[in-house]
XYZ file of C-alpha atoms in Angstrom:
678
model
C -55.532 18.778 37.015
C -54.258 17.740 40.442
C -54.253 19.984 43.447
C -51.754 22.803 43.372
C -50.821 22.228 47.045
C -48.875 19.159 48.260
C -51.093 16.692 50.084
C -48.862 15.421 52.865
C -51.522 13.157 54.333
C -52.687 11.585 51.085
C -51.778 8.196 49.717
C -50.915 9.161 46.157
C -48.724 11.411 44.068
C -50.788 12.929 41.302
C -53.504 10.390 42.018
C -51.141 7.401 41.709
C -51.706 5.357 44.864
C -48.897 3.856 46.899
C -46.107 6.331 46.040
C -46.258 8.850 48.858
C -44.633 6.639 51.505
C -41.881 5.161 49.335
C -38.327 5.692 50.526
C -37.527 6.911 47.051
C -38.103 10.637 46.682
C -40.937 11.353 44.240
C -42.348 14.653 43.010
C -44.771 15.785 40.321
C -44.002 18.787 38.089
C -46.556 20.292 35.698
C -46.986 23.032 33.152
C -44.636 24.803 30.768
C -42.501 26.114 33.643
C -42.458 22.774 35.479
C -44.203 23.812 38.674
C -43.580 21.501 41.620
C -47.182 20.637 42.578
C -46.709 17.568 44.776
C -43.907 15.659 46.504
C -43.426 13.049 49.187
C -41.353 13.492 52.347
C -38.343 11.583 50.958
C -38.066 14.021 48.030
C -38.088 17.065 50.294
C -35.543 15.403 52.562
C -33.068 14.672 49.773
C -33.385 17.695 47.512
C -34.276 20.542 49.837
C -34.364 23.892 47.978
C -32.080 22.688 45.157
C -35.058 21.772 42.880
C -37.778 24.291 43.791
C -39.944 25.174 46.773
C -43.466 23.625 46.768
C -45.676 25.506 44.303
C -42.686 27.174 42.572
C -41.221 26.513 39.131
C -37.968 24.700 38.412
C -35.422 27.445 37.622
C -33.410 27.422 34.383
C -30.431 25.118 34.509
C -29.433 21.486 34.040
C -32.624 20.082 35.574
C -34.824 22.352 33.463
C -32.960 21.268 30.337
C -33.337 17.580 31.291
C -37.081 18.049 31.780
C -37.326 19.660 28.338
C -35.524 16.711 26.730
C -37.700 14.169 28.551
C -40.894 15.859 27.410
C -39.630 16.258 23.854
C -38.276 12.722 23.379
C -40.548 10.765 25.701
C -37.503 9.091 27.252
C -36.280 9.117 30.851
C -33.559 11.706 31.447
C -30.969 11.624 34.245
C -29.383 14.647 35.923
C -26.998 14.994 38.890
C -27.449 17.640 41.550
C -24.214 18.439 43.360
C -23.923 18.548 47.137
C -25.576 21.513 48.836
C -26.793 22.923 52.126
C -30.189 22.633 53.799
C -32.157 25.660 54.882
C -31.125 24.896 58.480
C -27.453 24.890 57.455
C -26.873 21.140 57.492
C -24.984 19.782 54.479
C -26.743 17.704 51.745
C -25.042 15.125 49.611
C -25.263 14.819 45.814
C -28.556 13.536 44.371
C -29.426 11.754 41.119
C -32.759 12.846 39.652
C -34.639 10.720 37.087
C -37.084 12.701 34.917
C -39.910 10.329 33.921
C -42.369 11.713 31.319
C -45.962 10.588 31.665
C -46.450 9.816 28.017
C -47.263 10.800 25.378
C -45.235 13.996 25.340
C -47.998 16.193 23.898
C -48.161 19.674 25.334
C -47.418 20.441 28.965
C -47.945 16.916 30.324
C -46.953 16.013 33.915
C -43.547 14.512 34.710
C -42.379 12.563 37.728
C -39.066 13.333 39.416
C -37.356 10.476 41.266
C -34.549 11.478 43.666
C -31.904 9.077 44.987
C -29.108 10.231 47.362
C -25.558 9.375 46.204
C -22.154 9.374 47.862
C -20.025 12.142 46.410
C -18.026 9.830 44.084
C -17.911 9.430 40.319
C -18.459 5.657 40.563
C -21.780 5.931 42.278
C -22.717 8.811 40.012
C -22.365 6.351 37.159
C -25.337 4.408 38.339
C -25.404 3.371 41.992
C -27.503 4.629 44.853
C -26.788 3.514 48.349
C -25.367 0.252 47.024
C -28.552 -0.516 44.984
C -28.353 -0.312 41.178
C -30.836 2.057 39.576
C -32.213 -0.472 37.116
C -35.628 -1.826 36.067
C -35.999 -3.572 39.401
C -36.925 -0.269 40.927
C -40.580 -0.265 41.981
C -41.191 3.192 40.588
C -39.439 2.434 37.309
C -41.613 -0.618 36.849
C -44.719 1.439 37.713
C -43.733 4.055 35.156
C -42.922 1.450 32.528
C -46.310 -0.186 33.064
C -48.142 3.087 32.647
C -46.161 3.896 29.519
C -46.544 0.490 27.874
C -50.220 -0.357 28.243
C -52.387 0.554 25.192
C -54.639 2.716 27.329
C -54.831 6.143 28.826
C -54.373 6.190 32.594
C -56.180 9.029 34.316
C -57.217 10.292 37.708
C -60.187 12.270 38.954
C -59.656 14.150 42.163
C -62.212 14.911 44.886
C -62.788 18.307 43.277
C -63.840 16.659 40.014
C -60.754 17.675 38.059
C -59.409 15.085 35.653
C -55.719 14.492 34.933
C -54.314 12.379 32.143
C -51.218 10.511 33.304
C -50.106 8.291 30.427
C -50.923 6.752 27.088
C -48.950 5.356 24.177
C -49.620 4.196 20.629
C -53.255 4.461 19.610
C -54.175 5.237 23.190
C -52.008 8.339 23.017
C -54.443 9.786 20.491
C -57.490 9.241 22.694
C -58.818 12.448 24.147
C -60.122 12.485 27.686
C -63.251 14.480 28.493
C -61.332 17.383 30.045
C -63.946 20.050 30.795
C -63.450 23.775 30.492
C -63.954 26.025 33.478
C -67.481 25.788 34.809
C -68.281 22.532 32.974
C -68.851 19.081 34.375
C -66.483 16.453 33.037
C -69.494 14.366 31.906
C -70.419 17.140 29.466
C -68.000 15.533 27.011
C -70.038 12.303 26.993
C -72.496 11.929 24.110
C -75.979 13.212 25.051
C -77.563 9.830 24.308
C -75.069 8.031 26.608
C -74.902 10.657 29.331
C -77.927 9.593 31.372
C -76.901 5.934 31.369
C -73.267 6.634 32.200
C -74.183 9.108 34.929
C -76.416 6.481 36.500
C -73.626 3.875 36.351
C -71.130 6.358 37.827
C -73.488 7.356 40.654
C -74.152 3.706 41.492
C -70.400 2.987 41.604
C -69.825 6.053 43.795
C -72.563 5.083 46.234
C -71.314 1.510 46.516
C -67.588 2.377 46.352
C -67.076 -0.118 43.578
C -65.510 0.044 40.139
C -67.338 1.119 37.002
C -66.766 -0.044 33.427
C -68.744 1.332 30.508
C -68.472 1.857 26.755
C -69.631 5.382 25.931
C -69.275 7.914 23.152
C -66.940 10.698 24.193
C -66.212 13.932 22.361
C -62.730 13.825 20.835
C -60.719 16.744 19.536
C -62.055 20.263 19.302
C -64.952 19.415 16.990
C -68.052 19.486 19.184
C -69.715 16.973 16.838
C -66.890 14.397 16.790
C -67.451 11.440 19.120
C -65.701 8.114 19.540
C -66.601 4.981 21.498
C -64.274 4.536 24.473
C -64.174 1.978 27.253
C -63.941 3.892 30.544
C -62.903 1.994 33.665
C -62.552 3.612 37.083
C -61.645 2.322 40.549
C -62.230 4.369 43.727
C -59.260 5.131 45.988
C -59.997 6.180 49.588
C -57.927 9.059 50.932
C -56.821 9.491 54.498
C -59.077 12.540 54.857
C -62.132 10.469 53.928
C -62.512 11.913 50.457
C -62.414 9.687 47.393
C -60.236 9.840 44.303
C -60.640 7.765 41.162
C -57.964 6.063 39.111
C -59.000 4.690 35.760
C -58.137 3.781 32.212
C -59.509 4.725 28.836
C -59.179 2.370 25.882
C -60.421 2.739 22.332
C -63.616 0.667 21.882
C -64.726 1.721 18.416
C -63.972 -1.671 16.871
C -65.482 -3.550 19.802
C -68.637 -1.427 19.711
C -69.012 -1.754 15.953
C -68.658 -5.553 15.945
C -71.018 -6.191 18.864
C -73.616 -3.649 17.734
C -73.572 -4.935 14.168
C -74.111 -8.504 15.351
C -76.983 -7.448 17.602
C -78.751 -5.280 15.035
C -78.417 -7.776 12.205
C -79.829 -10.477 14.483
C -82.883 -8.275 15.011
C -83.098 -7.686 11.254
C -83.695 -11.436 10.808
C -87.348 -10.647 11.555
C -87.528 -8.693 8.304
C -87.225 -11.868 6.227
C -90.474 -13.146 7.776
C -92.394 -9.887 7.298
C -95.793 -10.378 5.715
C -95.496 -7.330 3.496
C -93.197 -4.447 2.685
C -94.859 -2.123 5.179
C -94.128 -4.525 8.043
C -90.530 -4.912 6.834
C -90.084 -1.133 6.914
C -91.545 -0.881 10.424
C -89.249 -3.645 11.701
C -86.227 -1.920 10.190
C -87.192 1.393 11.734
C -87.504 -0.222 15.173
C -83.949 -1.573 14.786
C -82.472 1.772 13.738
C -84.203 3.987 16.323
C -82.866 4.980 18.813
C -79.523 3.153 18.561
C -78.371 4.780 15.331
C -80.767 7.673 14.743
C -83.714 9.595 16.156
C -86.051 9.151 13.199
C -86.235 7.281 9.927
C -88.535 7.511 6.934
C -88.365 4.696 4.386
C -89.630 5.240 0.862
C -90.258 2.627 -1.785
C -88.758 3.988 -4.989
C -90.849 3.519 -8.084
C -90.359 4.505 -11.697
C -87.380 4.883 -13.983
C -83.898 3.732 -13.020
C -81.812 5.362 -15.724
C -80.291 8.752 -14.802
C -81.597 10.201 -18.051
C -85.125 9.436 -16.930
C -84.650 10.711 -13.395
C -87.380 13.301 -13.774
C -89.907 10.498 -14.207
C -88.937 8.879 -10.924
C -91.152 9.178 -7.884
C -90.747 8.138 -4.265
C -93.850 6.722 -2.623
C -93.836 6.419 1.196
C -94.590 2.790 1.938
C -93.923 3.460 5.616
C -92.692 6.528 7.486
C -91.765 5.954 11.125
C -90.481 8.182 13.961
C -89.783 6.535 17.316
C -87.769 9.043 19.321
C -89.894 10.817 21.958
C -90.759 14.509 21.733
C -90.526 14.584 17.939
C -93.261 16.256 15.882
C -95.575 14.106 13.797
C -94.330 13.424 10.289
C -96.446 15.457 7.848
C -98.415 13.942 4.959
C -96.558 14.241 1.688
C -99.531 14.971 -0.546
C -99.835 14.614 -4.302
C -97.457 17.528 -4.915
C -94.520 16.016 -3.024
C -91.244 16.005 -4.933
C -87.753 14.876 -4.044
C -85.086 17.374 -3.045
C -81.769 17.763 -4.856
C -79.960 15.662 -2.279
C -82.342 12.718 -2.796
C -81.969 12.997 -6.559
C -78.196 12.790 -6.175
C -78.493 9.646 -4.052
C -80.825 7.981 -6.568
C -78.560 8.949 -9.431
C -75.195 8.029 -7.894
C -76.464 5.169 -5.669
C -74.247 6.487 -2.884
C -75.303 7.710 0.589
C -75.224 11.384 1.461
C -74.904 13.090 4.841
C -75.521 16.763 5.446
C -74.734 18.308 8.839
C -76.100 21.660 9.973
C -76.823 23.713 13.102
C -79.802 22.456 15.108
C -83.047 23.290 13.301
C -81.341 24.983 10.348
C -81.224 22.506 7.423
C -80.013 23.795 4.035
C -82.903 24.919 1.858
C -81.191 24.073 -1.434
C -80.843 20.328 -0.761
C -84.080 19.185 0.872
C -87.723 19.100 -0.211
C -89.951 21.803 1.336
C -92.055 19.263 3.280
C -88.989 17.633 4.839
C -87.385 21.027 5.436
C -90.249 22.232 7.607
C -90.253 19.034 9.689
C -86.471 19.066 10.230
C -86.683 22.634 11.502
C -89.462 21.805 13.941
C -87.633 18.676 15.153
C -84.394 20.554 15.896
C -82.530 18.261 13.509
C -78.735 18.442 13.262
C -78.194 16.089 10.349
C -79.912 14.259 7.537
C -78.560 11.104 5.928
C -80.078 9.633 2.777
C -79.131 6.026 2.102
C -80.117 3.941 -0.929
C -81.211 0.314 -0.658
C -80.054 -1.653 -3.683
C -81.377 -4.856 -5.236
C -79.416 -6.142 -8.221
C -77.808 -2.731 -8.628
C -81.136 -0.905 -8.690
C -82.258 1.596 -6.054
C -85.546 0.192 -4.809
C -85.856 2.067 -1.511
C -84.572 5.270 0.012
C -84.047 5.736 3.756
C -84.107 9.239 5.195
C -82.401 9.198 8.608
C -82.236 12.211 10.910
C -80.711 13.040 14.277
C -82.928 15.520 16.071
C -83.473 17.468 19.288
C -79.950 18.872 19.057
C -78.274 15.436 19.200
C -74.946 15.169 17.347
C -74.940 13.716 13.811
C -73.942 10.078 13.217
C -70.247 9.266 12.946
C -68.774 7.260 10.082
C -69.085 3.863 11.893
C -72.747 4.561 12.610
C -73.367 5.368 8.946
C -71.725 2.076 7.955
C -73.975 0.245 10.403
C -77.017 1.988 8.945
C -76.048 0.739 5.495
C -75.553 -2.806 6.787
C -78.937 -2.775 8.508
C -80.770 -1.335 5.513
C -79.325 -3.979 3.227
C -81.361 -6.418 5.305
C -84.334 -5.037 3.398
C -83.004 -6.517 0.166
C -84.796 -9.848 0.544
C -88.333 -8.529 1.168
C -87.782 -5.847 -1.464
C -86.644 -8.470 -3.972
C -89.747 -10.515 -3.167
C -91.897 -7.418 -3.594
C -90.295 -6.647 -6.937
C -90.980 -10.169 -8.146
C -94.617 -9.858 -7.114
C -94.829 -6.458 -8.744
C -93.466 -7.850 -11.999
C -96.069 -10.623 -11.903
C -98.742 -8.044 -11.130
C -97.611 -5.777 -13.945
C -97.685 -8.698 -16.362
C -101.224 -9.562 -15.275
C -102.257 -5.918 -15.548
C -100.912 -5.625 -19.076
C -102.749 -8.793 -20.033
C -105.939 -7.716 -18.305
C -105.968 -4.225 -19.764
C -105.471 -5.672 -23.226
C -108.943 -7.238 -22.898
C -110.590 -4.011 -21.722
C -111.591 -2.163 -24.890
C -112.060 1.544 -25.331
C -115.749 2.310 -24.990
C -117.411 3.280 -28.293
C -118.937 6.654 -29.143
C -122.691 6.279 -29.741
C -125.311 8.639 -31.081
C -127.810 9.421 -28.331
C -125.744 7.930 -25.511
C -122.608 8.386 -23.412
C -120.535 5.469 -22.036
C -117.802 5.740 -19.396
C -115.814 2.913 -17.794
C -112.990 2.499 -15.310
C -110.847 -0.365 -14.021
C -108.861 -0.168 -10.740
C -106.554 -3.067 -9.781
C -106.293 -4.183 -6.166
C -103.579 -2.556 -4.069
C -101.958 -5.820 -2.869
C -99.017 -7.228 -4.808
C -100.111 -9.672 -7.539
C -103.789 -9.114 -6.604
C -104.873 -8.732 -10.221
C -108.110 -10.578 -10.710
C -110.715 -11.440 -13.280
C -112.907 -8.307 -13.306
C -113.800 -6.932 -16.719
C -116.190 -4.687 -18.611
C -117.117 -4.612 -22.293
C -119.133 -2.501 -24.731
C -119.616 -3.984 -28.233
C -121.322 -2.244 -31.160
C -124.092 -4.252 -32.833
C -126.177 -3.748 -35.955
C -128.726 -0.931 -36.049
C -126.845 1.283 -33.589
C -127.367 -1.147 -30.724
C -124.724 -1.987 -28.124
C -123.980 -5.009 -25.907
C -122.929 -3.933 -22.413
C -121.251 -6.419 -20.056
C -119.708 -6.449 -16.595
C -118.180 -9.625 -15.115
C -115.885 -11.256 -12.606
C -113.955 -14.521 -12.955
C -113.149 -16.017 -9.537
C -109.526 -15.615 -8.436
C -106.910 -12.921 -8.002
C -103.903 -13.965 -10.004
C -102.523 -14.368 -13.490
C -104.746 -17.427 -14.113
C -107.867 -15.407 -13.310
C -106.783 -12.622 -15.661
C -106.107 -15.156 -18.436
C -109.489 -16.858 -17.909
C -111.191 -13.465 -17.930
C -109.703 -12.704 -21.340
C -111.027 -15.974 -22.770
C -114.525 -15.548 -21.285
C -114.781 -11.949 -22.465
C -113.733 -12.901 -25.992
C -116.298 -15.738 -26.143
C -119.122 -13.515 -24.885
C -118.281 -10.770 -27.395
C -118.435 -13.326 -30.194
C -121.713 -14.777 -28.986
C -123.273 -11.305 -28.623
C -122.225 -10.316 -32.131
C -123.504 -13.559 -33.586
C -126.868 -13.345 -31.771
C -127.470 -9.741 -32.834
C -129.332 -6.825 -31.183
C -132.650 -8.684 -30.752
C -131.285 -11.724 -28.906
C -132.287 -12.677 -25.389
C -129.290 -11.995 -23.075
C -130.372 -14.909 -20.855
C -130.021 -17.345 -23.761
C -126.642 -15.837 -24.659
C -125.415 -16.492 -21.108
C -126.722 -20.070 -21.295
C -124.651 -20.652 -24.423
C -121.595 -19.077 -22.764
C -122.084 -21.270 -19.678
C -122.058 -24.420 -21.786
C -118.896 -23.363 -23.613
C -117.022 -22.386 -20.458
C -117.892 -25.635 -18.642
C -117.109 -27.728 -21.693
C -113.711 -26.132 -22.218
C -112.887 -25.886 -18.482
C -112.027 -22.214 -18.918
C -113.012 -21.037 -15.419
C -114.443 -22.398 -12.185
C -116.928 -19.616 -11.361
C -118.134 -16.520 -13.221
C -120.613 -13.807 -12.289
C -121.795 -11.383 -14.972
C -124.474 -8.957 -16.134
C -125.074 -8.962 -19.892
C -127.349 -6.275 -21.424
C -128.533 -5.368 -24.921
C -129.451 -1.716 -25.510
C -131.330 -0.699 -28.649
C -131.968 2.962 -29.555
C -135.432 4.469 -29.899
C -134.512 7.738 -31.672
C -135.896 10.810 -29.996
C -137.189 8.884 -26.988
C -134.402 6.833 -25.377
C -133.128 3.256 -25.234
C -134.758 -0.157 -24.781
C -132.764 -2.358 -22.423
C -132.864 -6.138 -21.918
C -130.465 -7.620 -19.364
C -129.683 -10.879 -17.608
C -127.830 -11.283 -14.302
C -125.852 -14.447 -13.489
C -124.993 -14.170 -9.789
C -123.631 -10.629 -10.041
C -124.291 -7.564 -7.808
C -127.462 -5.852 -9.083
C -127.114 -2.951 -11.550
C -128.251 0.503 -10.450
C -130.750 2.578 -12.409
C -130.372 6.354 -11.975
C -133.498 8.123 -13.217
C -132.888 11.673 -14.420
C -135.528 13.085 -12.081
C -136.023 10.262 -9.611
C -134.422 7.919 -7.093
C -131.753 5.278 -7.628
C -133.161 1.752 -8.017
C -131.532 -1.686 -7.782
C -132.389 -3.958 -10.702
C -132.954 -7.570 -9.686
C -131.609 -8.057 -6.185
C -132.114 -11.848 -6.541
C -130.022 -12.755 -9.602
C -129.845 -16.078 -11.411
C -127.045 -18.506 -10.434
C -123.503 -17.757 -11.618
C -121.988 -19.507 -14.606
C -120.270 -22.866 -14.015
C -122.854 -23.767 -11.324
C -125.103 -26.560 -12.717
C -128.683 -26.002 -11.482
C -130.942 -26.991 -14.373
C -132.907 -23.738 -13.948
C -133.576 -21.483 -16.928
C -132.177 -17.967 -16.750
C -134.454 -14.940 -17.145
C -134.098 -11.478 -18.640
C -135.363 -8.105 -17.443
C -136.646 -5.333 -19.694
C -136.620 -1.589 -18.968
C -136.526 1.735 -20.768
C -133.946 4.532 -20.399
C -135.327 7.989 -21.050
C -133.113 10.983 -21.757
C -130.851 11.626 -18.726
C -131.327 8.134 -17.233
C -128.204 6.143 -16.365
C -127.520 2.405 -16.108
C -124.580 1.584 -13.788
C -122.867 -1.827 -13.832
C -120.071 -2.657 -11.358
C -118.129 -5.540 -9.788
C -118.146 -6.479 -6.105
C -114.870 -4.652 -5.425
C -116.864 -1.412 -5.429
C -118.975 -2.560 -2.475
C -116.207 -4.350 -0.559
C -116.667 -3.570 3.135
C -115.074 -6.165 5.445
C -117.411 -8.149 7.729
C -120.553 -6.527 6.272
C -123.527 -8.255 4.610
C -123.803 -7.932 0.846
C -127.202 -6.237 1.170
C -125.754 -3.622 3.504
C -122.824 -3.056 1.158
C -125.124 -2.501 -1.795
C -127.330 -0.162 0.237
C -124.258 1.870 1.154
C -123.282 2.145 -2.523
C -126.819 3.137 -3.474
C -126.782 5.993 -0.954
C -123.452 7.233 -2.266
C -124.637 7.109 -5.876
C -127.804 9.012 -4.952
C -125.735 11.749 -3.325
C -123.483 12.116 -6.369
C -126.473 11.926 -8.715
C -128.302 14.732 -6.870
C -125.205 16.900 -7.228
C -125.609 16.644 -11.007
C -122.183 15.108 -11.638
C -121.198 14.523 -15.280
C -120.945 10.807 -16.069
C -117.122 10.866 -16.149
C -116.975 12.527 -12.707
C -119.596 10.159 -11.311
C -117.587 7.069 -12.292
C -114.311 8.592 -11.108
C -115.674 9.616 -7.705
C -117.302 6.232 -7.147
C -114.002 4.358 -7.296
C -111.919 7.061 -5.590
C -113.009 6.147 -2.037
C -112.171 2.447 -2.479
C -108.793 2.712 -4.233
C -107.140 0.962 -1.288
C -109.432 -2.096 -1.507
C -108.260 -5.705 -1.514
C -110.233 -6.532 -4.675
C -110.058 -5.062 -8.130
C -112.903 -2.926 -9.417
C -114.590 -2.599 -12.792
C -117.342 -0.035 -13.498
C -119.201 0.798 -16.719
C -121.999 3.381 -16.964
C -124.425 4.095 -19.830
C -126.377 7.396 -19.952
C -129.118 8.137 -22.500
C -128.589 11.581 -24.018
C -131.255 11.631 -26.745
């Protein structure tokens, strides 16, 4: 609002510069009762007490009715004041008053009164003033027409910080200015995330007495959470008393902001297409989103069923969970018991984004998983948006986006931008899906060659295979246990070089050939000779380029234990776990691998397993420690096995626990263990 007292020494009327010293009489009336709050000397000279004293309201009558019509219709109204008498007794001639509404006519908006003295004749009353026609050539009429026509809001901010809206038409007429309530600063209406920047820009402009232009989010309407991007421009106007006023414009900038921000964010998302893996793609996306569009984001790779009927079988695995905004609590681990909330299930089912808005730190318990609920409370979240990422119509990722620390929730344009940005994940996700399909195919093929271990009298056999964690990293590791005549068994562990579908295919061929050779040779064969025969077949057929393997024959000695003969072709040494003794490595200097011509004869090793003794065969994935020597890696495994063995673990638990600590390895793992039980 402008000052309630006329400012005779100022340069403006209602903050509009250049009007106070015009020869045309000009006054500003405000409020429902049309209070005369400001006027220049020419207005007082021509109208005297016939309109209203300064600070008083226009009394009921023709002028009051004209002001009502002008406010209601938005058009200029004209009214004639008859001749009168000044307070000092001197006569005053008739005056024509023009009532100019400062549009739009919404509520008690200000109006300008223009007063022109007229001779007391009907002809001049029809439109003349001192011989000059009252037409659009009038300076004030052109000023008013300009203010009313531009697609912006024109506003002023007085030295006391009060803001007055002067005009606005069309779309601009629906733009709300940040008009503070009593006791508030006018910048309180600016979005919290823009407030610091805009305050800095405003302070710099004030200090340097220069203009300021900025696009900021400003609260619109009565909804405290509703913001819109506006372009605010302000120019300082020096007053005669040394104080400074501001005259500025406000224009809608939502479309401008959306287009420029979208272009900028999508340009940054180009880095996603060069990401080395899905985790890096998720981190890049999170860095684009935070803090421009949200305070935190968690991206989940969706795995499992896609049909709504099978929704219960779906799981969401966090490939990457990122929070960038400062002062936020650490995202909690999800744990094995993590399950999706009802809101996430709806998004996965309907493939449509969802936004839930709530008071700061009070998310709805019926929509969100317990783990997420606790974090949102601690973070002072005000909203949670769940957005699906689609590839070929399938939801392959789920983004959980939150505004926290009491910040307002995202508006509809920001949600659209989030969707556009997240769709940039489609390419790396598509690539990941293709690799996963190749990996799944290799896994199916590989597992088809891994038989169920047989049940034997006097012995227990347990085996486990764990594929590598990297996409398509399915290799040539295998294990085998084949029954032979007389209750004997052939036990094999092996690794075909490579980590792809070709390696898995070669592994299947090598395993099948070795099973056939072992069956044909029988329980009393020399495993070294069996490997020699296999080596010749593999090299002759060109089946594989390099193979390491341990092949063992175990024959029962009822009531005592098992006789073991084994040969090692370049493979990590087996471990022997004595029931009441230490863990030993068997043959730490193995023979050369298969497919490596050396001309040297392979050898076999004989040993005896008493009741409770265990023979453990494994592939090198179990001892994979980057940048460590193979001897150190094997020593580390031996220590771990000894610890588990001393704890008296059952064979199934021993094998399970051995592979559990290396499930995130870059190589696949195969383990087979044989324990004599009688």
